[in-house]
Coordinates of C-alpha atoms in Angstrom, one line a residue:
Chain G
M1194 CA 34.9 -26.6 12.7
P1195 CA 32.7 -27.6 9.7
G1196 CA 32.8 -31.3 9.0
E1197 CA 33.4 -32.3 12.6
T1198 CA 30.7 -33.9 14.7
S1199 CA 29.2 -30.8 16.2
P1200 CA 29.8 -27.8 14.0
A1201 CA 29.9 -24.3 15.4
P1202 CA 26.6 -22.4 15.0
V1203 CA 28.5 -19.8 12.9
E1204 CA 31.9 -19.8 11.5
I1205 CA 33.1 -16.8 9.4
R1206 CA 36.4 -16.9 7.5
A1207 CA 38.1 -13.9 5.9
L1208 CA 34.8 -12.2 5.0
G1209 CA 35.0 -9.2 2.7
K1210 CA 32.2 -7.0 1.4
W1211 CA 32.2 -3.9 -0.8
Y1212 CA 29.5 -1.3 -1.4
G1213 CA 30.9 -0.1 -4.7
A1214 CA 34.4 1.2 -3.8
F1215 CA 33.7 1.3 -0.1
K1216 CA 34.9 -1.8 1.8
A1217 CA 32.2 -2.5 4.4
L1218 CA 33.7 -5.7 5.8
D1219 CA 37.4 -6.4 5.6
G1220 CA 38.9 -9.8 6.5
V1221 CA 36.5 -10.7 9.3
N1222 CA 37.1 -14.0 11.1
L1223 CA 34.7 -15.1 13.7
V1224 CA 33.5 -18.3 15.4
L1225 CA 30.4 -18.3 17.4
S1226 CA 30.2 -21.4 19.7
R1227 CA 27.2 -23.2 21.0
G1228 CA 25.4 -21.3 23.7
E1229 CA 27.7 -18.3 23.4
R1230 CA 26.4 -14.8 24.0
L1231 CA 28.2 -12.4 21.8
V1232 CA 27.9 -8.6 21.8
I1233 CA 29.1 -6.6 18.8
C1234 CA 29.7 -2.9 19.3
G1235 CA 31.3 -0.1 17.4
P1236 CA 30.7 3.3 15.8
S1237 CA 28.0 3.6 13.2
G1238 CA 29.2 2.5 9.8
S1239 CA 31.7 0.2 11.3
G1240 CA 30.1 -2.9 9.6
K1241 CA 28.6 -4.5 12.7
S1242 CA 25.0 -4.7 11.3
T1243 CA 26.3 -5.7 7.9
L1244 CA 28.3 -8.5 9.5
I1245 CA 25.3 -10.2 11.2
R1246 CA 23.1 -9.6 8.2
T1247 CA 25.5 -11.6 6.0
V1248 CA 25.0 -14.6 8.2
N1249 CA 21.4 -15.2 7.0
A1250 CA 22.0 -13.8 3.5
L1251 CA 20.2 -10.5 4.0
E1252 CA 23.4 -9.0 2.7
S1253 CA 25.7 -10.5 0.0
F1254 CA 29.5 -10.7 0.3
Q1255 CA 32.3 -11.0 -2.2
E1256 CA 35.2 -12.6 -0.2
G1257 CA 35.6 -15.4 2.3
E1258 CA 33.2 -18.0 3.6
I1259 CA 30.4 -18.4 6.1
F1260 CA 29.3 -21.7 7.7
V1261 CA 26.0 -21.8 9.6
E1262 CA 25.6 -25.1 11.6
G1263 CA 28.2 -26.6 9.3
V1264 CA 26.4 -25.6 6.1
R1265 CA 28.4 -23.4 3.7
L1266 CA 26.3 -20.3 2.7
T1267 CA 25.9 -20.0 -1.0
R1268 CA 23.3 -18.3 -3.2
A1269 CA 21.4 -21.6 -3.8
P1270 CA 17.8 -21.2 -2.7
E1271 CA 17.7 -24.5 -0.7
T1272 CA 20.9 -23.6 1.1
V1273 CA 19.7 -20.1 2.0
K1274 CA 16.4 -21.4 3.2
A1275 CA 18.0 -24.1 5.4
I1276 CA 20.3 -21.5 6.9
R1277 CA 17.5 -19.0 7.4
L1278 CA 15.5 -21.7 9.2
S1279 CA 18.3 -22.2 11.7
V1280 CA 18.8 -18.5 12.3
G1281 CA 16.3 -16.2 14.0
M1282 CA 16.6 -12.5 13.5
V1283 CA 15.3 -9.4 15.3
F1284 CA 15.5 -6.0 13.7
Q1285 CA 16.0 -2.5 14.9
Q1286 CA 12.6 -1.4 13.4
F1287 CA 10.8 -4.6 14.6
N1288 CA 9.5 -5.2 11.1
L1289 CA 6.2 -6.7 12.3
F1290 CA 3.6 -7.3 9.6
P1291 CA 1.2 -4.4 10.3
H1292 CA -1.8 -6.0 8.5
L1293 CA -1.7 -9.1 10.8
T1294 CA -2.5 -9.4 14.5
V1295 CA 0.2 -10.1 16.9
L1296 CA -0.8 -13.8 17.0
E1297 CA -1.0 -14.0 13.2
N1298 CA 2.5 -12.4 13.0
C1299 CA 3.9 -15.3 15.0
A1300 CA 1.7 -18.0 13.4
L1301 CA 2.1 -17.1 9.7
P1302 CA 5.6 -18.3 9.2
L1303 CA 4.8 -21.5 11.2
R1304 CA 2.0 -22.3 8.8
L1305 CA 3.8 -21.2 5.6
V1306 CA 7.3 -22.4 6.4
R1307 CA 7.1 -25.0 9.1
R1308 CA 3.9 -26.3 7.5
L1309 CA 2.0 -26.5 10.9
P1310 CA -1.8 -26.8 10.7
G1311 CA -3.6 -23.6 11.7
A1312 CA -4.5 -24.6 15.2
A1313 CA -1.1 -26.0 16.1
A1314 CA 0.6 -22.9 14.7
A1315 CA -1.7 -20.6 16.8
E1316 CA -1.0 -22.8 19.8
R1317 CA 2.8 -22.6 19.4
A1318 CA 2.6 -18.9 18.6
M1319 CA 0.7 -18.3 21.8
A1320 CA 3.2 -20.3 23.8
Y1321 CA 6.0 -18.0 22.6
L1322 CA 3.9 -14.8 23.3
E1323 CA 3.5 -16.1 26.9
K1324 CA 7.3 -16.6 27.0
V1325 CA 7.8 -12.9 26.2
R1326 CA 5.0 -12.1 28.6
I1327 CA 2.5 -10.5 26.3
P1328 CA -0.2 -13.1 25.6
E1329 CA -2.9 -10.6 26.4
Q1330 CA -1.9 -8.5 23.3
A1331 CA -2.4 -11.5 20.9
A1332 CA -5.5 -10.2 19.2
K1333 CA -4.2 -6.6 18.7
H1334 CA -2.5 -5.2 15.6
P1335 CA 1.2 -4.1 16.0
A1336 CA 0.3 -0.4 15.6
Q1337 CA -1.7 -0.6 18.9
L1338 CA 1.3 -1.7 20.9
S1339 CA 4.2 0.2 22.4
G1340 CA 7.6 -0.1 20.9
G1341 CA 8.9 -2.4 23.6
Q1342 CA 5.9 -4.6 23.2
Q1343 CA 6.3 -4.7 19.4
Q1344 CA 10.0 -5.7 19.8
R1345 CA 9.0 -8.5 22.2
V1346 CA 6.5 -9.8 19.7
A1347 CA 9.2 -9.7 17.1
I1348 CA 11.4 -11.8 19.4
A1349 CA 8.5 -14.3 20.0
R1350 CA 7.9 -14.5 16.2
A1351 CA 11.6 -15.4 15.6
L1352 CA 11.7 -17.8 18.6
A1353 CA 8.5 -19.6 17.5
M1354 CA 10.4 -20.9 14.4
E1355 CA 12.7 -22.6 16.9
P1356 CA 16.0 -21.5 15.4
K1357 CA 19.3 -22.8 16.6
L1358 CA 20.7 -19.3 17.0
M1359 CA 19.4 -15.7 17.3
L1360 CA 20.8 -12.5 15.7
F1361 CA 19.7 -9.1 17.2
D1362 CA 20.4 -6.0 15.0
E1363 CA 20.3 -3.1 17.4
P1364 CA 17.1 -4.3 19.1
T1365 CA 16.7 -1.3 21.4
S1366 CA 17.9 1.5 19.2
A1367 CA 14.4 2.5 18.0
L1368 CA 12.9 2.4 21.5
D1369 CA 12.1 5.1 24.0
P1370 CA 14.4 4.9 27.0
E1371 CA 11.8 3.5 29.4
M1372 CA 11.1 0.5 27.1
V1373 CA 14.7 -0.5 26.6
K1374 CA 14.8 -2.5 29.8
E1375 CA 11.8 -4.8 29.1
V1376 CA 13.5 -5.9 25.8
L1377 CA 16.9 -6.4 27.3
D1378 CA 15.3 -8.4 30.2
T1379 CA 13.8 -10.6 27.5
L1380 CA 17.2 -11.2 26.0
L1381 CA 18.7 -12.0 29.4
A1382 CA 16.0 -14.5 30.1
L1383 CA 16.7 -16.1 26.8
A1384 CA 20.4 -16.2 27.5
G1385 CA 19.5 -18.1 30.7
E1386 CA 18.1 -20.9 28.6
G1387 CA 21.3 -21.4 26.7
M1388 CA 20.3 -19.9 23.4
T1389 CA 23.2 -19.0 21.1
M1390 CA 22.9 -15.2 20.5
A1391 CA 24.8 -12.4 18.7
V1392 CA 23.6 -8.9 19.6
V1393 CA 24.6 -5.6 17.9
T1394 CA 24.0 -3.0 20.6
H1395 CA 25.1 0.3 22.0
E1396 CA 23.9 -0.6 25.5
M1397 CA 27.2 -1.1 27.3
G1398 CA 25.7 -1.8 30.7
F1399 CA 23.7 -4.6 29.1
A1400 CA 26.8 -5.9 27.3
R1401 CA 28.7 -6.2 30.6
E1402 CA 25.9 -8.2 32.2
F1403 CA 24.9 -10.3 29.2
A1404 CA 27.9 -11.2 27.1
D1405 CA 30.4 -14.0 27.2
R1406 CA 32.5 -12.0 24.7
V1407 CA 32.4 -8.4 23.4
L1408 CA 33.5 -7.6 19.9
F1409 CA 34.6 -4.1 18.9
M1410 CA 34.4 -3.3 15.2
D1411 CA 35.6 -0.2 13.2
G1412 CA 36.1 0.3 9.5
G1413 CA 34.8 -3.1 8.6
R1414 CA 37.3 -4.9 10.8
I1415 CA 37.2 -6.6 14.2
I1416 CA 39.5 -4.4 16.3
E1417 CA 39.2 -6.2 19.6
A1418 CA 37.4 -9.2 21.1
A1419 CA 37.5 -10.0 24.8
A1420 CA 35.4 -11.1 27.8
P1421 CA 33.4 -8.2 29.1
T1422 CA 35.5 -7.8 32.3
Q1423 CA 38.7 -7.4 30.3
F1424 CA 37.0 -5.5 27.5
F1425 CA 35.6 -2.8 29.7
S1426 CA 38.4 -2.6 32.4
D1427 CA 41.5 -3.1 30.2
P1428 CA 40.9 -2.6 26.5
Q1429 CA 44.1 -3.3 24.5
Q1430 CA 43.5 -1.1 21.4
A1431 CA 43.6 2.7 21.4
R1432 CA 40.5 2.9 19.1
T1433 CA 38.5 0.7 21.6
R1434 CA 39.5 3.0 24.4
A1435 CA 38.4 6.1 22.5
F1436 CA 35.1 4.4 21.6
L1437 CA 34.5 3.4 25.2
R1438 CA 35.3 6.9 26.5
Q1439 CA 32.6 8.2 24.1
V1440 CA 29.8 5.8 24.9
L1441 CA 30.5 5.3 28.6
R1442 CA 30.2 9.0 29.3
R1443 CA 26.5 8.7 28.4
D1444 CA 25.9 5.7 30.8
Chain O
M489 CA -10.0 15.0 4.5
I490 CA -7.0 17.3 4.7
F491 CA -5.5 17.1 8.2
A492 CA -7.5 19.9 9.9
D493 CA -5.8 22.8 11.8
N494 CA -7.3 24.2 15.0
V495 CA -8.1 27.5 13.3
D496 CA -11.4 28.6 12.0
Q497 CA -10.6 29.8 8.6
P498 CA -13.6 31.9 7.3
P499 CA -15.3 29.9 4.5
L500 CA -14.6 31.4 1.1
L501 CA -18.3 32.3 0.6
R502 CA -18.4 34.3 3.8
R503 CA -15.6 36.7 2.7
P504 CA -17.0 40.0 1.4
I505 CA -14.2 40.1 -1.2
V506 CA -15.7 36.9 -2.6
F507 CA -19.5 37.1 -2.2
I508 CA -20.0 40.8 -3.1
P509 CA -18.3 40.5 -6.6
A510 CA -20.0 37.1 -7.1
L511 CA -23.5 38.5 -6.4
A512 CA -22.7 41.6 -8.5
L513 CA -21.6 39.5 -11.4
L514 CA -24.7 37.3 -11.0
F515 CA -26.9 40.4 -11.0
L516 CA -25.4 41.8 -14.1
A517 CA -25.6 38.5 -15.9
L518 CA -29.3 38.1 -15.0
L519 CA -30.0 41.7 -16.1
R520 CA -28.8 40.9 -19.5
A521 CA -30.6 37.5 -19.7
D522 CA -33.9 37.1 -21.2
P523 CA -36.6 37.1 -18.4
A524 CA -38.6 34.7 -20.5
N525 CA -36.3 32.1 -19.1
W526 CA -38.0 32.5 -15.7
P527 CA -41.7 32.3 -16.6
L528 CA -42.8 32.0 -12.9
L529 CA -41.0 35.1 -11.8
R530 CA -42.1 37.0 -14.9
G531 CA -45.7 36.1 -14.2
V532 CA -45.5 37.3 -10.7
L533 CA -43.9 40.6 -11.8
A534 CA -46.3 41.1 -14.7
A535 CA -49.3 40.6 -12.3
A536 CA -47.8 43.3 -10.1
G537 CA -47.7 45.5 -13.2
L538 CA -43.9 45.6 -13.4
G539 CA -42.4 45.1 -16.8
G540 CA -39.5 46.2 -18.9
V541 CA -36.1 47.3 -17.5
L542 CA -37.5 47.8 -14.0
G543 CA -39.1 44.3 -14.1
N544 CA -35.8 42.8 -15.3
G545 CA -33.9 44.5 -12.5
L546 CA -36.3 43.5 -9.9
A547 CA -36.3 39.9 -11.1
A548 CA -32.5 39.8 -11.2
A549 CA -32.4 41.3 -7.7
A550 CA -34.9 38.7 -6.4
V551 CA -32.8 35.8 -7.8
C552 CA -29.7 37.3 -6.2
V553 CA -31.5 37.6 -2.9
L554 CA -32.6 34.0 -3.2
V555 CA -29.1 32.8 -4.0
G556 CA -27.6 34.9 -1.2
A557 CA -30.1 33.5 1.3
N558 CA -29.4 30.0 0.2
A559 CA -25.7 30.5 0.7
Y560 CA -26.4 32.1 4.1
V561 CA -28.4 29.1 5.3
L562 CA -26.0 26.6 3.8
L563 CA -23.0 28.1 5.6
R564 CA -24.7 27.7 8.9
L565 CA -25.5 24.0 8.6
P566 CA -23.4 21.1 10.0
V567 CA -21.0 19.6 7.5
R568 CA -23.1 16.5 6.7
W569 CA -26.2 18.6 6.1
Q570 CA -24.2 20.9 3.9
V571 CA -23.1 18.0 1.7
A572 CA -26.6 16.6 1.5
M573 CA -28.1 20.1 0.7
V574 CA -25.5 20.7 -2.0
W575 CA -26.3 17.3 -3.6
V576 CA -30.0 18.0 -3.5
E577 CA -29.7 21.5 -5.0
L578 CA -27.3 20.5 -7.8
T579 CA -29.4 17.4 -8.7
L580 CA -32.5 19.7 -8.9
A581 CA -30.5 22.1 -11.1
L582 CA -29.5 19.2 -13.4
A583 CA -33.1 17.9 -13.5
A584 CA -34.3 21.4 -14.4
L585 CA -31.8 21.5 -17.2
F586 CA -33.1 18.1 -18.5
V587 CA -36.7 19.2 -18.1
S588 CA -36.0 22.2 -20.3
F589 CA -35.0 19.8 -23.1
D590 CA -38.7 18.9 -23.5
L591 CA -38.1 15.1 -23.4
S592 CA -40.5 12.4 -24.3
Y593 CA -40.8 10.4 -21.1
A594 CA -43.2 7.9 -22.8
F595 CA -40.4 7.1 -25.3
I596 CA -37.9 6.7 -22.5
R597 CA -40.3 4.4 -20.6
R598 CA -40.8 2.4 -23.8
K599 CA -37.1 1.9 -24.5
L600 CA -35.8 1.7 -20.9
W601 CA -36.2 -2.1 -20.7
I602 CA -34.2 -2.7 -23.9
L603 CA -31.4 -0.4 -22.6
V604 CA -31.3 -2.2 -19.3
S605 CA -31.9 -5.8 -20.2
I606 CA -29.5 -5.9 -23.1
G607 CA -27.3 -2.8 -23.1
L608 CA -26.6 -2.5 -19.4
V609 CA -26.2 -6.3 -19.0
N610 CA -23.6 -6.3 -21.8
T611 CA -21.9 -3.2 -20.4
L612 CA -21.6 -4.7 -17.0
L613 CA -20.5 -8.1 -18.3
I614 CA -17.8 -6.5 -20.5
S615 CA -16.6 -4.3 -17.7
A616 CA -16.6 -7.0 -15.0
V617 CA -14.6 -9.5 -17.2
S618 CA -12.2 -6.8 -18.3
I619 CA -11.7 -5.6 -14.7
V620 CA -10.7 -9.1 -13.6
L621 CA -8.4 -9.6 -16.6
A622 CA -6.8 -6.2 -16.2
F623 CA -6.2 -6.9 -12.5
I624 CA -4.4 -10.2 -13.4
L625 CA -2.4 -8.5 -16.2
A626 CA -1.5 -5.6 -13.9
M627 CA -0.3 -8.0 -11.2
A628 CA 1.9 -9.9 -13.6
G629 CA 3.1 -6.7 -15.2
A630 CA 4.1 -5.2 -11.9
V631 CA 5.9 -8.3 -10.7
A632 CA 7.7 -8.4 -14.1
K633 CA 8.7 -4.8 -13.9
L634 CA 10.2 -5.3 -10.4
S635 CA 12.0 -8.5 -11.4
Q636 CA 15.7 -8.8 -12.2
N637 CA 14.8 -10.8 -15.3
G638 CA 15.6 -8.7 -18.4
V639 CA 13.2 -10.7 -20.6
A640 CA 10.3 -10.2 -18.2
L641 CA 11.2 -6.6 -17.7
G642 CA 11.5 -6.0 -21.5
V643 CA 8.1 -7.6 -22.2
A644 CA 6.4 -5.6 -19.4
N645 CA 8.0 -2.3 -20.6
F646 CA 7.0 -2.9 -24.2
Y647 CA 3.5 -3.9 -23.1
T648 CA 2.8 -0.8 -20.9
S649 CA 4.4 1.5 -23.4
L650 CA 2.4 0.2 -26.4
F651 CA -1.0 0.0 -24.7
R652 CA -0.7 3.2 -22.8
G653 CA 0.6 5.0 -25.9
V654 CA -2.1 3.9 -28.5
P655 CA -5.7 5.2 -28.3
L656 CA -8.1 2.6 -26.9
L657 CA -10.3 3.0 -29.9
M658 CA -7.4 2.0 -32.2
Q659 CA -6.7 -1.0 -30.0
I660 CA -10.3 -2.2 -30.4
Y661 CA -10.1 -1.7 -34.2
I662 CA -6.8 -3.5 -34.4
I663 CA -7.9 -6.5 -32.4
Y664 CA -11.3 -6.8 -34.1
L665 CA -10.3 -5.9 -37.7
G666 CA -6.5 -6.4 -37.7
L667 CA -6.2 -9.9 -36.2
P668 CA -8.4 -11.6 -38.9
Q669 CA -5.6 -10.6 -41.3
I670 CA -3.4 -13.2 -39.7
G671 CA -6.2 -15.7 -39.4
V672 CA -7.3 -15.0 -35.9
V673 CA -11.0 -14.1 -36.0
V674 CA -12.3 -12.6 -32.8
D675 CA -15.9 -12.0 -32.0
A676 CA -16.9 -8.4 -31.2
I677 CA -17.4 -8.9 -27.4
P678 CA -14.1 -10.9 -26.8
A679 CA -12.3 -8.3 -29.0
G680 CA -13.7 -5.5 -26.9
V681 CA -12.9 -7.3 -23.6
A682 CA -9.3 -8.0 -24.8
A683 CA -8.7 -4.4 -25.8
L684 CA -10.1 -3.0 -22.5
S685 CA -8.2 -5.5 -20.3
L686 CA -4.9 -4.9 -22.2
C687 CA -5.3 -1.1 -22.0
Y688 CA -6.4 -0.9 -18.4
G689 CA -3.9 -3.6 -17.4
A690 CA -1.1 -1.4 -18.8
Y691 CA -2.2 1.6 -16.7
M692 CA -2.8 -0.5 -13.6
T693 CA 0.6 -2.1 -13.9
E694 CA 2.1 1.2 -12.9
I695 CA -0.3 1.5 -10.0
F696 CA 0.5 -2.0 -8.7
R697 CA 4.3 -1.4 -9.2
G698 CA 4.0 1.8 -7.1
G699 CA 2.0 0.1 -4.5
I700 CA 4.5 -2.8 -4.1
E701 CA 7.4 -0.3 -4.0
S702 CA 5.8 1.7 -1.3
I703 CA 6.2 -1.2 1.2
P704 CA 9.4 -0.7 3.4
R705 CA 12.3 -3.0 2.7
G706 CA 12.2 -4.2 6.3
Q707 CA 9.0 -6.1 5.5
W708 CA 10.8 -8.1 2.8
E709 CA 13.7 -8.7 5.1
A710 CA 11.6 -9.9 8.0
A711 CA 9.7 -12.3 5.7
R712 CA 12.9 -13.6 4.2
A713 CA 14.6 -14.0 7.6
L714 CA 11.6 -16.1 8.7
G715 CA 12.2 -18.4 5.6
L716 CA 9.2 -17.4 3.5
S717 CA 9.6 -18.0 -0.2
P718 CA 9.5 -15.1 -2.7
G719 CA 5.9 -16.0 -3.7
Q720 CA 4.8 -16.3 -0.1
T721 CA 6.4 -13.0 0.8
L722 CA 4.6 -11.3 -2.0
R723 CA 1.2 -12.9 -1.5
Q724 CA 1.1 -12.9 2.3
V725 CA 3.1 -9.9 3.4
I726 CA 3.7 -7.4 0.6
L727 CA 0.5 -7.4 -1.4
P728 CA -2.0 -7.2 1.5
Q729 CA -0.2 -4.1 2.6
A730 CA 0.2 -2.7 -0.9
M731 CA -3.5 -3.0 -1.5
G732 CA -4.1 0.0 0.8
V733 CA -2.1 2.0 -1.7
I734 CA -3.4 0.3 -4.8
I735 CA -7.1 0.3 -4.2
P736 CA -7.9 4.1 -4.5
P737 CA -6.4 4.7 -7.9
T738 CA -7.6 1.2 -9.1
G739 CA -11.2 2.2 -8.2
N740 CA -10.7 5.3 -10.4
Q741 CA -9.6 3.0 -13.2
F742 CA -12.7 0.8 -12.8
I743 CA -15.0 3.8 -13.0
A744 CA -13.2 5.0 -16.1
M745 CA -13.4 1.6 -17.6
L746 CA -17.2 1.3 -17.1
K747 CA -17.6 4.3 -19.3
D748 CA -14.8 3.5 -21.7
S749 CA -16.5 0.2 -22.4
S750 CA -18.9 2.4 -24.5
L751 CA -16.0 2.5 -27.1
V752 CA -16.7 -1.2 -27.8
S753 CA -19.9 0.0 -29.5
V754 CA -17.8 0.9 -32.6
V755 CA -17.5 -2.8 -33.4
G756 CA -21.2 -3.3 -33.0
V757 CA -21.5 -4.8 -29.6
W758 CA -25.0 -4.2 -28.2
E759 CA -23.9 -2.5 -25.1
L760 CA -25.5 0.5 -23.4
M761 CA -24.1 3.2 -25.6
Y762 CA -24.7 1.3 -28.9
L763 CA -28.3 0.7 -28.0
A764 CA -28.7 4.3 -26.8
R765 CA -27.6 5.5 -30.2
T766 CA -29.5 3.1 -32.4
Q767 CA -32.7 3.1 -30.4
G768 CA -32.9 6.9 -30.5
Q769 CA -32.4 6.9 -34.2
S770 CA -35.7 5.4 -35.2
E771 CA -37.8 8.3 -33.8
F772 CA -35.1 11.0 -33.7
R773 CA -35.2 10.8 -29.9
H774 CA -31.4 10.9 -29.5
I775 CA -31.2 13.1 -26.4
E776 CA -33.7 10.9 -24.5
M777 CA -31.6 7.8 -25.1
M778 CA -28.3 9.5 -24.5
L779 CA -29.4 11.1 -21.2
T780 CA -30.9 7.8 -20.0
A781 CA -27.8 5.9 -20.8
S782 CA -25.7 8.6 -19.1
M783 CA -27.8 8.4 -16.0
I784 CA -27.4 4.6 -15.9
Y785 CA -23.6 5.0 -16.2
W786 CA -23.6 7.6 -13.4
I787 CA -25.7 5.3 -11.1
F788 CA -23.3 2.5 -11.6
S789 CA -20.3 4.7 -11.1
I790 CA -21.7 5.8 -7.8
L791 CA -22.2 2.1 -6.8
L792 CA -18.5 1.5 -7.7
E793 CA -17.5 4.5 -5.7
L794 CA -19.3 3.2 -2.7
G795 CA -17.8 -0.2 -3.1
Q796 CA -14.3 1.4 -3.4
A797 CA -14.9 3.2 -0.1
R798 CA -15.8 -0.1 1.6
I799 CA -12.7 -1.9 0.3
E800 CA -10.5 1.1 1.3
R801 CA -11.8 0.9 4.9
F802 CA -11.2 -2.9 4.9
F803 CA -7.5 -2.6 3.8
G804 CA -6.9 0.6 5.8
R805 CA -7.8 -1.0 9.2
A806 CA -4.2 -2.2 9.9
H807 CA -2.9 1.3 9.8
A808 CA -5.5 2.8 12.1
R809 CA -3.7 4.1 15.2

């Protein structure tokens, strides 16, 4: 709880968001604890991406409260910056900077935001590229890399900022099937190091292996949240069962 | 170049429906033209004892054969050679036109140094300063137009509307002759530079705005998620990419500005066009001076085009696949 000695990485209380008359998020309550690996799934338009994007203020919200590392999210620039520094984010479309090399992609925010000198920034960027096992691509531009490699660079770029938690917004949805594994393996390796992570994904096999807790959303609400063994073998809600029948048929 | 298909479309000039009527029209036009315009051909025909209608017909036919043969050879060259040949032929044709004006080259030689040392220097100075100022104005205008700030948006809207809507000539007059009415006396060159920068800055504002808007939202989001400030995001992430979109039309604007700087001559600035007009007056050699000035403008436009191509390659490298 906020105010206590060790605040939860993320605490969301009664979160509500409208797009015009459409309610995208409806009374969402969620606590992400330190080191937890959360998977969020649900049909498209269920609000799962919107939910994690509100955490680092990429989306606004009208109701409720969000605390990140005990800091209440407001619209004040200093607050938003502090929260964005403790949250790393990986996007569906990678969103690498195409005019910069792979190394510069990772080093730029270290120089501009963390104020590291150029050499130190490059060194740290290289260390994280080694962590995602693509140091040999450092001098290339993103367009020269495969989708899986680009997404691993995006993960390295976010990790290099040394955030306290990581958000993944459908990190494998834009990838060719044979590249999904290399990205998911990177996430599993990261989980092994105790990183707090929230992953929006449709990869149910991955969710079973990776998650401490699986969250099912529909219509902007959290319908069901359970440990993966229970979530997949004995879902409580009819909508969850219908959803799982749909997606597991593919697997 | 347009993305090429793997089909050999017959060149326009190789299609009979195009080249037969074209040659027929050329023949008819030449038949009606005065053969005195081609003294060399007429001399050859006269020496052969061919005059009158028959001579005209033969001369026209001879020219048509030459034109046809030229096209025949041209169509069988590699693309680079075709481009070079066309440039050579059109330049020669232009030169032939100028030669027919019966110009005084001695006069041009005598006045060239004045045109270059004062006129060209002033033209380049005015253009270069205006280009830099217009660039800054356009950047500020574009950022203002994309901001949520109503005051900035209003100022930017009013600015682009006014300076795109009023003729540049009037802007020069208003700044040079109008501002002294409220006690602001501006010299001719600063007045010209101000008018050119304001006018081109207004046009370029729209170019810059379009360039910035062409960058996907994900780029903004990634930069924000990494903690970059709005200014850092714009300078380090958005603008370097937008430049690829902004440079080609901006190069156009610069070339246009080089020549529009001649409008500043109306307030008596000794730039290229002003000197070309006044120097020609003394000996009624207007055409000589105008043509010389035009060629100087053209040469510098070509230099700008080459510079633009280099910058485009530089900013385009990130998108090469």
